[in-house]
Amino acid sequence: MPLNEIATTMGEIGSGAWELRIEGGETIDAFFDEVEVSEERGFHAEGRNEERGMLYELTTGKQPGGPVRLRRRPLDSEEWEEAGAVVEAVKQG
């Protein structure tokens, strides 16, 4: 799925469990509570994986056609880490 289609697809399907593959090949399973596409924010989604103890944020910034970037942090931390660009997103269940 080309990068600009990931934001469109996730925006249309919305919240729920997603499997994400980021550049470098890492796969992340997360439940996204909030998925939003708007002219002001571009694409934005917030999610979590309780088993891994992680929070996730996806964003394109204000350019919805640009790459979807993933940031993550442990539930017990305030430090966000840039994980890279999402290259594939598959809705689970």
PDB file of N, CA and C in Angstrom:
ATOM      1  N   MET A   1       0.854  -1.173   0.000  1.00  0.00           N
ATOM      2  CA  MET A   1       0.000   0.000   0.000  1.00  0.00           C
ATOM      3  C   MET A   1       0.897   1.232   0.000  1.00  0.00           C
ATOM      4  N   PRO A   2       0.818   2.086  -1.000  1.00  0.00           N
ATOM      5  CA  PRO A   2       1.637   3.303  -0.995  1.00  0.00           C
ATOM      6  C   PRO A   2       1.369   4.141   0.253  1.00  0.00           C
ATOM      7  N   LEU A   3       2.380   4.858   0.699  1.00  0.00           N
ATOM      8  CA  LEU A   3       2.281   5.585   1.958  1.00  0.00           C
ATOM      9  C   LEU A   3       1.088   6.517   2.035  1.00  0.00           C
ATOM     10  N   ASN A   4       0.769   7.248   0.958  1.00  0.00           N
ATOM     11  CA  ASN A   4      -0.336   8.182   1.039  1.00  0.00           C
ATOM     12  C   ASN A   4      -1.681   7.470   1.176  1.00  0.00           C
ATOM     13  N   GLU A   5      -1.754   6.186   0.826  1.00  0.00           N
ATOM     14  CA  GLU A   5      -2.989   5.423   0.970  1.00  0.00           C
ATOM     15  C   GLU A   5      -3.202   4.930   2.402  1.00  0.00           C
ATOM     16  N   ILE A   6      -2.153   4.820   3.184  1.00  0.00           N
ATOM     17  CA  ILE A   6      -2.291   4.340   4.557  1.00  0.00           C
ATOM     18  C   ILE A   6      -3.172   5.289   5.365  1.00  0.00           C
ATOM     19  N   ALA A   7      -2.902   6.575   5.301  1.00  0.00           N
ATOM     20  CA  ALA A   7      -3.712   7.553   6.036  1.00  0.00           C
ATOM     21  C   ALA A   7      -5.152   7.533   5.558  1.00  0.00           C
ATOM     22  N   THR A   8      -5.352   7.430   4.249  1.00  0.00           N
ATOM     23  CA  THR A   8      -6.709   7.397   3.688  1.00  0.00           C
ATOM     24  C   THR A   8      -7.460   6.164   4.177  1.00  0.00           C
ATOM     25  N   THR A   9      -6.824   4.994   4.103  1.00  0.00           N
ATOM     26  CA  THR A   9      -7.459   3.748   4.515  1.00  0.00           C
ATOM     27  C   THR A   9      -7.774   3.748   6.008  1.00  0.00           C
ATOM     28  N   MET A  10      -6.798   4.120   6.828  1.00  0.00           N
ATOM     29  CA  MET A  10      -7.043   4.135   8.272  1.00  0.00           C
ATOM     30  C   MET A  10      -8.101   5.173   8.625  1.00  0.00           C
ATOM     31  N   GLY A  11      -8.108   6.308   7.930  1.00  0.00           N
ATOM     32  CA  GLY A  11      -9.108   7.335   8.177  1.00  0.00           C
ATOM     33  C   GLY A  11     -10.506   6.859   7.838  1.00  0.00           C
ATOM     34  N   GLU A  12     -10.651   6.088   6.760  1.00  0.00           N
ATOM     35  CA  GLU A  12     -11.958   5.582   6.351  1.00  0.00           C
ATOM     36  C   GLU A  12     -12.438   4.463   7.263  1.00  0.00           C
ATOM     37  N   ILE A  13     -11.549   3.527   7.618  1.00  0.00           N
ATOM     38  CA  ILE A  13     -11.939   2.377   8.442  1.00  0.00           C
ATOM     39  C   ILE A  13     -12.065   2.772   9.907  1.00  0.00           C
ATOM     40  N   GLY A  14     -11.155   3.617  10.377  1.00  0.00           N
ATOM     41  CA  GLY A  14     -11.254   4.157  11.722  1.00  0.00           C
ATOM     42  C   GLY A  14     -10.590   3.339  12.806  1.00  0.00           C
ATOM     43  N   SER A  15     -11.097   3.514  14.017  1.00  0.00           N
ATOM     44  CA  SER A  15     -10.473   2.935  15.200  1.00  0.00           C
ATOM     45  C   SER A  15     -10.580   1.413  15.198  1.00  0.00           C
ATOM     46  N   GLY A  16      -9.741   0.816  16.033  1.00  0.00           N
ATOM     47  CA  GLY A  16      -9.729  -0.635  16.183  1.00  0.00           C
ATOM     48  C   GLY A  16      -8.316  -1.165  16.205  1.00  0.00           C
ATOM     49  N   ALA A  17      -8.208  -2.485  16.113  1.00  0.00           N
ATOM     50  CA  ALA A  17      -6.908  -3.152  16.145  1.00  0.00           C
ATOM     51  C   ALA A  17      -6.269  -3.124  14.764  1.00  0.00           C
ATOM     52  N   TRP A  18      -5.008  -2.707  14.717  1.00  0.00           N
ATOM     53  CA  TRP A  18      -4.257  -2.610  13.468  1.00  0.00           C
ATOM     54  C   TRP A  18      -2.893  -3.278  13.635  1.00  0.00           C
ATOM     55  N   GLU A  19      -2.416  -3.900  12.569  1.00  0.00           N
ATOM     56  CA  GLU A  19      -1.045  -4.384  12.504  1.00  0.00           C
ATOM     57  C   GLU A  19      -0.291  -3.440  11.583  1.00  0.00           C
ATOM     58  N   LEU A  20       0.777  -2.851  12.087  1.00  0.00           N
ATOM     59  CA  LEU A  20       1.570  -1.883  11.328  1.00  0.00           C
ATOM     60  C   LEU A  20       2.951  -2.457  11.061  1.00  0.00           C
ATOM     61  N   ARG A  21       3.452  -2.251   9.862  1.00  0.00           N
ATOM     62  CA  ARG A  21       4.837  -2.594   9.558  1.00  0.00           C
ATOM     63  C   ARG A  21       5.547  -1.294   9.270  1.00  0.00           C
ATOM     64  N   ILE A  22       6.645  -1.061   9.985  1.00  0.00           N
ATOM     65  CA  ILE A  22       7.389   0.177   9.793  1.00  0.00           C
ATOM     66  C   ILE A  22       8.668  -0.113   9.012  1.00  0.00           C
ATOM     67  N   GLU A  23       9.226   0.979   8.443  1.00  0.00           N
ATOM     68  CA  GLU A  23      10.462   0.826   7.672  1.00  0.00           C
ATOM     69  C   GLU A  23      11.480   0.086   8.525  1.00  0.00           C
ATOM     70  N   GLY A  24      12.205  -0.798   7.928  1.00  0.00           N
ATOM     71  CA  GLY A  24      13.147  -1.631   8.671  1.00  0.00           C
ATOM     72  C   GLY A  24      12.564  -3.000   8.978  1.00  0.00           C
ATOM     73  N   GLY A  25      11.228  -3.174   8.795  1.00  0.00           N
ATOM     74  CA  GLY A  25      10.612  -4.485   8.936  1.00  0.00           C
ATOM     75  C   GLY A  25       9.926  -4.791  10.251  1.00  0.00           C
ATOM     76  N   GLU A  26      10.059  -3.936  11.264  1.00  0.00           N
ATOM     77  CA  GLU A  26       9.404  -4.197  12.544  1.00  0.00           C
ATOM     78  C   GLU A  26       7.885  -4.172  12.382  1.00  0.00           C
ATOM     79  N   THR A  27       7.203  -5.121  13.048  1.00  0.00           N
ATOM     80  CA  THR A  27       5.741  -5.194  13.029  1.00  0.00           C
ATOM     81  C   THR A  27       5.215  -4.833  14.410  1.00  0.00           C
ATOM     82  N   ILE A  28       4.193  -3.997  14.439  1.00  0.00           N
ATOM     83  CA  ILE A  28       3.602  -3.526  15.693  1.00  0.00           C
ATOM     84  C   ILE A  28       2.102  -3.763  15.647  1.00  0.00           C
ATOM     85  N   ASP A  29       1.586  -4.401  16.684  1.00  0.00           N
ATOM     86  CA  ASP A  29       0.145  -4.566  16.852  1.00  0.00           C
ATOM     87  C   ASP A  29      -0.313  -3.544  17.871  1.00  0.00           C
ATOM     88  N   ALA A  30      -1.348  -2.790  17.521  1.00  0.00           N
ATOM     89  CA  ALA A  30      -1.843  -1.756  18.437  1.00  0.00           C
ATOM     90  C   ALA A  30      -3.325  -1.537  18.202  1.00  0.00           C
ATOM     91  N   PHE A  31      -3.990  -1.076  19.264  1.00  0.00           N
ATOM     92  CA  PHE A  31      -5.398  -0.690  19.176  1.00  0.00           C
ATOM     93  C   PHE A  31      -5.445   0.831  19.144  1.00  0.00           C
ATOM     94  N   PHE A  32      -6.023   1.370  18.080  1.00  0.00           N
ATOM     95  CA  PHE A  32      -6.117   2.820  17.932  1.00  0.00           C
ATOM     96  C   PHE A  32      -7.524   3.273  18.297  1.00  0.00           C
ATOM     97  N   ASP A  33      -7.606   4.089  19.372  1.00  0.00           N
ATOM     98  CA  ASP A  33      -8.880   4.606  19.872  1.00  0.00           C
ATOM     99  C   ASP A  33      -9.395   5.740  19.011  1.00  0.00           C
ATOM    100  N   GLU A  34      -8.479   6.527  18.517  1.00  0.00           N
ATOM    101  CA  GLU A  34      -8.813   7.776  17.851  1.00  0.00           C
ATOM    102  C   GLU A  34      -8.081   7.835  16.519  1.00  0.00           C
ATOM    103  N   VAL A  35      -8.835   7.946  15.423  1.00  0.00           N
ATOM    104  CA  VAL A  35      -8.246   8.090  14.090  1.00  0.00           C
ATOM    105  C   VAL A  35      -8.929   9.286  13.441  1.00  0.00           C
ATOM    106  N   GLU A  36      -8.142  10.276  13.055  1.00  0.00           N
ATOM    107  CA  GLU A  36      -8.709  11.533  12.556  1.00  0.00           C
ATOM    108  C   GLU A  36      -7.958  11.998  11.313  1.00  0.00           C
ATOM    109  N   VAL A  37      -8.722  12.458  10.333  1.00  0.00           N
ATOM    110  CA  VAL A  37      -8.137  13.102   9.152  1.00  0.00           C
ATOM    111  C   VAL A  37      -8.825  14.449   9.019  1.00  0.00           C
ATOM    112  N   SER A  38      -8.027  15.525   9.038  1.00  0.00           N
ATOM    113  CA  SER A  38      -8.604  16.862   8.918  1.00  0.00           C
ATOM    114  C   SER A  38      -7.641  17.778   8.182  1.00  0.00           C
ATOM    115  N   GLU A  39      -8.184  18.862   7.656  1.00  0.00           N
ATOM    116  CA  GLU A  39      -7.334  19.829   6.954  1.00  0.00           C
ATOM    117  C   GLU A  39      -6.358  20.498   7.909  1.00  0.00           C
ATOM    118  N   GLU A  40      -6.761  20.681   9.165  1.00  0.00           N
ATOM    119  CA  GLU A  40      -5.904  21.370  10.142  1.00  0.00           C
ATOM    120  C   GLU A  40      -4.737  20.505  10.606  1.00  0.00           C
ATOM    121  N   ARG A  41      -4.985  19.210  10.847  1.00  0.00           N
ATOM    122  CA  ARG A  41      -3.967  18.333  11.417  1.00  0.00           C
ATOM    123  C   ARG A  41      -3.405  17.324  10.445  1.00  0.00           C
ATOM    124  N   GLY A  42      -4.012  17.162   9.273  1.00  0.00           N
ATOM    125  CA  GLY A  42      -3.629  16.056   8.416  1.00  0.00           C
ATOM    126  C   GLY A  42      -4.178  14.778   9.023  1.00  0.00           C
ATOM    127  N   PHE A  43      -3.396  13.700   9.011  1.00  0.00           N
ATOM    128  CA  PHE A  43      -3.795  12.425   9.611  1.00  0.00           C
ATOM    129  C   PHE A  43      -3.191  12.320  11.004  1.00  0.00           C
ATOM    130  N   HIS A  44      -3.995  11.846  11.966  1.00  0.00           N
ATOM    131  CA  HIS A  44      -3.521  11.680  13.333  1.00  0.00           C
ATOM    132  C   HIS A  44      -4.267  10.516  13.976  1.00  0.00           C
ATOM    133  N   ALA A  45      -3.533   9.633  14.643  1.00  0.00           N
ATOM    134  CA  ALA A  45      -4.149   8.512  15.350  1.00  0.00           C
ATOM    135  C   ALA A  45      -3.367   8.247  16.631  1.00  0.00           C
ATOM    136  N   GLU A  46      -4.103   7.895  17.687  1.00  0.00           N
ATOM    137  CA  GLU A  46      -3.485   7.552  18.966  1.00  0.00           C
ATOM    138  C   GLU A  46      -3.906   6.149  19.346  1.00  0.00           C
ATOM    139  N   GLY A  47      -2.921   5.351  19.799  1.00  0.00           N
ATOM    140  CA  GLY A  47      -3.224   3.969  20.144  1.00  0.00           C
ATOM    141  C   GLY A  47      -2.332   3.439  21.244  1.00  0.00           C
ATOM    142  N   ARG A  48      -2.524   2.131  21.529  1.00  0.00           N
ATOM    143  CA  ARG A  48      -1.757   1.508  22.613  1.00  0.00           C
ATOM    144  C   ARG A  48      -1.670  -0.004  22.390  1.00  0.00           C
ATOM    145  N   ASN A  49      -0.723  -0.618  23.079  1.00  0.00           N
ATOM    146  CA  ASN A  49      -0.608  -2.061  23.161  1.00  0.00           C
ATOM    147  C   ASN A  49      -0.335  -2.357  24.626  1.00  0.00           C
ATOM    148  N   GLU A  50      -1.364  -2.817  25.327  1.00  0.00           N
ATOM    149  CA  GLU A  50      -1.257  -3.067  26.769  1.00  0.00           C
ATOM    150  C   GLU A  50      -0.229  -4.155  27.078  1.00  0.00           C
ATOM    151  N   GLU A  51      -0.170  -5.215  26.245  1.00  0.00           N
ATOM    152  CA  GLU A  51       0.777  -6.301  26.484  1.00  0.00           C
ATOM    153  C   GLU A  51       2.223  -5.820  26.428  1.00  0.00           C
ATOM    154  N   ARG A  52       2.517  -4.926  25.494  1.00  0.00           N
ATOM    155  CA  ARG A  52       3.876  -4.373  25.371  1.00  0.00           C
ATOM    156  C   ARG A  52       4.082  -3.166  26.281  1.00  0.00           C
ATOM    157  N   GLY A  53       3.002  -2.649  26.850  1.00  0.00           N
ATOM    158  CA  GLY A  53       3.102  -1.474  27.709  1.00  0.00           C
ATOM    159  C   GLY A  53       3.512  -0.222  26.960  1.00  0.00           C
ATOM    160  N   MET A  54       2.969  -0.066  25.725  1.00  0.00           N
ATOM    161  CA  MET A  54       3.385   1.049  24.873  1.00  0.00           C
ATOM    162  C   MET A  54       2.200   1.883  24.399  1.00  0.00           C
ATOM    163  N   LEU A  55       2.466   3.180  24.223  1.00  0.00           N
ATOM    164  CA  LEU A  55       1.543   4.097  23.567  1.00  0.00           C
ATOM    165  C   LEU A  55       2.120   4.430  22.204  1.00  0.00           C
ATOM    166  N   TYR A  56       1.227   4.688  21.227  1.00  0.00           N
ATOM    167  CA  TYR A  56       1.650   4.984  19.863  1.00  0.00           C
ATOM    168  C   TYR A  56       0.928   6.213  19.338  1.00  0.00           C
ATOM    169  N   GLU A  57       1.607   6.946  18.488  1.00  0.00           N
ATOM    170  CA  GLU A  57       1.006   8.085  17.799  1.00  0.00           C
ATOM    171  C   GLU A  57       1.427   8.015  16.333  1.00  0.00           C
ATOM    172  N   LEU A  58       0.428   8.126  15.441  1.00  0.00           N
ATOM    173  CA  LEU A  58       0.683   8.175  14.005  1.00  0.00           C
ATOM    174  C   LEU A  58       0.303   9.554  13.512  1.00  0.00           C
ATOM    175  N   THR A  59       1.110  10.116  12.624  1.00  0.00           N
ATOM    176  CA  THR A  59       0.793  11.434  12.084  1.00  0.00           C
ATOM    177  C   THR A  59       1.457  11.643  10.727  1.00  0.00           C
ATOM    178  N   THR A  60       0.813  12.455   9.898  1.00  0.00           N
ATOM    179  CA  THR A  60       1.427  12.895   8.651  1.00  0.00           C
ATOM    180  C   THR A  60       1.819  14.351   8.762  1.00  0.00           C
ATOM    181  N   GLY A  61       1.538  14.973   9.902  1.00  0.00           N
ATOM    182  CA  GLY A  61       1.673  16.417   9.983  1.00  0.00           C
ATOM    183  C   GLY A  61       0.556  17.020   9.150  1.00  0.00           C
ATOM    184  N   LYS A  62       0.749  18.182   8.617  1.00  0.00           N
ATOM    185  CA  LYS A  62      -0.311  18.849   7.858  1.00  0.00           C
ATOM    186  C   LYS A  62      -0.315  18.461   6.384  1.00  0.00           C
ATOM    187  N   GLN A  63       0.431  17.432   6.013  1.00  0.00           N
ATOM    188  CA  GLN A  63       0.484  16.981   4.623  1.00  0.00           C
ATOM    189  C   GLN A  63      -0.079  15.570   4.536  1.00  0.00           C
ATOM    190  N   PRO A  64      -1.409  15.426   4.382  1.00  0.00           N
ATOM    191  CA  PRO A  64      -2.027  14.098   4.386  1.00  0.00           C
ATOM    192  C   PRO A  64      -1.458  13.141   3.344  1.00  0.00           C
ATOM    193  N   GLY A  65      -0.881  13.639   2.268  1.00  0.00           N
ATOM    194  CA  GLY A  65      -0.300  12.767   1.257  1.00  0.00           C
ATOM    195  C   GLY A  65       1.108  12.313   1.579  1.00  0.00           C
ATOM    196  N   GLY A  66       1.687  12.858   2.648  1.00  0.00           N
ATOM    197  CA  GLY A  66       3.045  12.489   3.025  1.00  0.00           C
ATOM    198  C   GLY A  66       3.083  11.188   3.793  1.00  0.00           C
ATOM    199  N   PRO A  67       4.275  10.768   4.198  1.00  0.00           N
ATOM    200  CA  PRO A  67       4.401   9.504   4.923  1.00  0.00           C
ATOM    201  C   PRO A  67       3.747   9.569   6.301  1.00  0.00           C
ATOM    202  N   VAL A  68       3.222   8.430   6.732  1.00  0.00           N
ATOM    203  CA  VAL A  68       2.678   8.302   8.077  1.00  0.00           C
ATOM    204  C   VAL A  68       3.845   7.937   8.979  1.00  0.00           C
ATOM    205  N   ARG A  69       4.118   8.780   9.963  1.00  0.00           N
ATOM    206  CA  ARG A  69       5.234   8.577  10.894  1.00  0.00           C
ATOM    207  C   ARG A  69       4.705   8.020  12.211  1.00  0.00           C
ATOM    208  N   LEU A  70       5.452   7.092  12.807  1.00  0.00           N
ATOM    209  CA  LEU A  70       5.079   6.473  14.077  1.00  0.00           C
ATOM    210  C   LEU A  70       6.012   6.941  15.178  1.00  0.00           C
ATOM    211  N   ARG A  71       5.401   7.399  16.275  1.00  0.00           N
ATOM    212  CA  ARG A  71       6.139   7.683  17.505  1.00  0.00           C
ATOM    213  C   ARG A  71       5.602   6.736  18.564  1.00  0.00           C
ATOM    214  N   ARG A  72       6.461   6.353  19.532  1.00  0.00           N
ATOM    215  CA  ARG A  72       6.030   5.453  20.604  1.00  0.00           C
ATOM    216  C   ARG A  72       6.712   5.821  21.904  1.00  0.00           C
ATOM    217  N   ARG A  73       6.056   5.400  22.993  1.00  0.00           N
ATOM    218  CA  ARG A  73       6.655   5.582  24.315  1.00  0.00           C
ATOM    219  C   ARG A  73       6.069   4.556  25.274  1.00  0.00           C
ATOM    220  N   PRO A  74       6.855   4.133  26.262  1.00  0.00           N
ATOM    221  CA  PRO A  74       6.315   3.243  27.293  1.00  0.00           C
ATOM    222  C   PRO A  74       5.219   3.968  28.078  1.00  0.00           C
ATOM    223  N   LEU A  75       4.258   3.198  28.594  1.00  0.00           N
ATOM    224  CA  LEU A  75       3.158   3.768  29.376  1.00  0.00           C
ATOM    225  C   LEU A  75       3.655   4.551  30.587  1.00  0.00           C
ATOM    226  N   ASP A  76       4.799   4.146  31.146  1.00  0.00           N
ATOM    227  CA  ASP A  76       5.306   4.782  32.362  1.00  0.00           C
ATOM    228  C   ASP A  76       6.358   5.862  32.087  1.00  0.00           C
ATOM    229  N   SER A  77       6.397   6.380  30.859  1.00  0.00           N
ATOM    230  CA  SER A  77       7.384   7.394  30.491  1.00  0.00           C
ATOM    231  C   SER A  77       6.718   8.545  29.750  1.00  0.00           C
ATOM    232  N   GLU A  78       7.393   9.681  29.732  1.00  0.00           N
ATOM    233  CA  GLU A  78       6.918  10.837  28.967  1.00  0.00           C
ATOM    234  C   GLU A  78       7.768  11.067  27.721  1.00  0.00           C
ATOM    235  N   GLU A  79       8.786  10.217  27.514  1.00  0.00           N
ATOM    236  CA  GLU A  79       9.730  10.362  26.406  1.00  0.00           C
ATOM    237  C   GLU A  79       9.240   9.633  25.164  1.00  0.00           C
ATOM    238  N   TRP A  80       8.939  10.376  24.085  1.00  0.00           N
ATOM    239  CA  TRP A  80       8.530   9.795  22.813  1.00  0.00           C
ATOM    240  C   TRP A  80       9.760   9.446  21.997  1.00  0.00           C
ATOM    241  N   GLU A  81       9.690   8.328  21.277  1.00  0.00           N
ATOM    242  CA  GLU A  81      10.752   7.874  20.380  1.00  0.00           C
ATOM    243  C   GLU A  81      10.188   7.824  18.960  1.00  0.00           C
ATOM    244  N   GLU A  82      10.953   8.346  18.014  1.00  0.00           N
ATOM    245  CA  GLU A  82      10.574   8.247  16.605  1.00  0.00           C
ATOM    246  C   GLU A  82      10.894   6.833  16.141  1.00  0.00           C
ATOM    247  N   ALA A  83       9.879   6.110  15.653  1.00  0.00           N
ATOM    248  CA  ALA A  83      10.084   4.725  15.222  1.00  0.00           C
ATOM    249  C   ALA A  83      10.254   4.603  13.722  1.00  0.00           C
ATOM    250  N   GLY A  84       9.801   5.602  12.957  1.00  0.00           N
ATOM    251  CA  GLY A  84       9.964   5.566  11.511  1.00  0.00           C
ATOM    252  C   GLY A  84       8.641   5.674  10.775  1.00  0.00           C
ATOM    253  N   ALA A  85       8.720   5.458   9.463  1.00  0.00           N
ATOM    254  CA  ALA A  85       7.540   5.567   8.606  1.00  0.00           C
ATOM    255  C   ALA A  85       6.819   4.228   8.542  1.00  0.00           C
ATOM    256  N   VAL A  86       5.495   4.295   8.536  1.00  0.00           N
ATOM    257  CA  VAL A  86       4.664   3.100   8.385  1.00  0.00           C
ATOM    258  C   VAL A  86       4.613   2.765   6.897  1.00  0.00           C
ATOM    259  N   VAL A  87       4.938   1.511   6.558  1.00  0.00           N
ATOM    260  CA  VAL A  87       4.927   1.099   5.154  1.00  0.00           C
ATOM    261  C   VAL A  87       3.741   0.195   4.823  1.00  0.00           C
ATOM    262  N   GLU A  88       3.073  -0.319   5.866  1.00  0.00           N
ATOM    263  CA  GLU A  88       1.887  -1.146   5.644  1.00  0.00           C
ATOM    264  C   GLU A  88       1.014  -1.109   6.891  1.00  0.00           C
ATOM    265  N   ALA A  89      -0.296  -1.076   6.690  1.00  0.00           N
ATOM    266  CA  ALA A  89      -1.251  -1.098   7.793  1.00  0.00           C
ATOM    267  C   ALA A  89      -2.381  -2.050   7.432  1.00  0.00           C
ATOM    268  N   VAL A  90      -2.640  -3.031   8.319  1.00  0.00           N
ATOM    269  CA  VAL A  90      -3.675  -4.027   8.069  1.00  0.00           C
ATOM    270  C   VAL A  90      -4.621  -4.053   9.263  1.00  0.00           C
ATOM    271  N   LYS A  91      -5.913  -3.862   9.011  1.00  0.00           N
ATOM    272  CA  LYS A  91      -6.937  -3.902  10.067  1.00  0.00           C
ATOM    273  C   LYS A  91      -7.084  -5.341  10.533  1.00  0.00           C
ATOM    274  N   GLN A  92      -7.113  -5.547  11.830  1.00  0.00           N
ATOM    275  CA  GLN A  92      -7.237  -6.874  12.421  1.00  0.00           C
ATOM    276  C   GLN A  92      -8.680  -7.122  12.857  1.00  0.00           C
ATOM    277  N   GLY A  93      -9.070  -8.386  12.801  1.00  0.00           N
ATOM    278  CA  GLY A  93     -10.388  -8.814  13.289  1.00  0.00           C
ATOM    279  C   GLY A  93     -11.477  -8.242  12.509  1.00  0.00           C
TER     280      GLY A  93
END
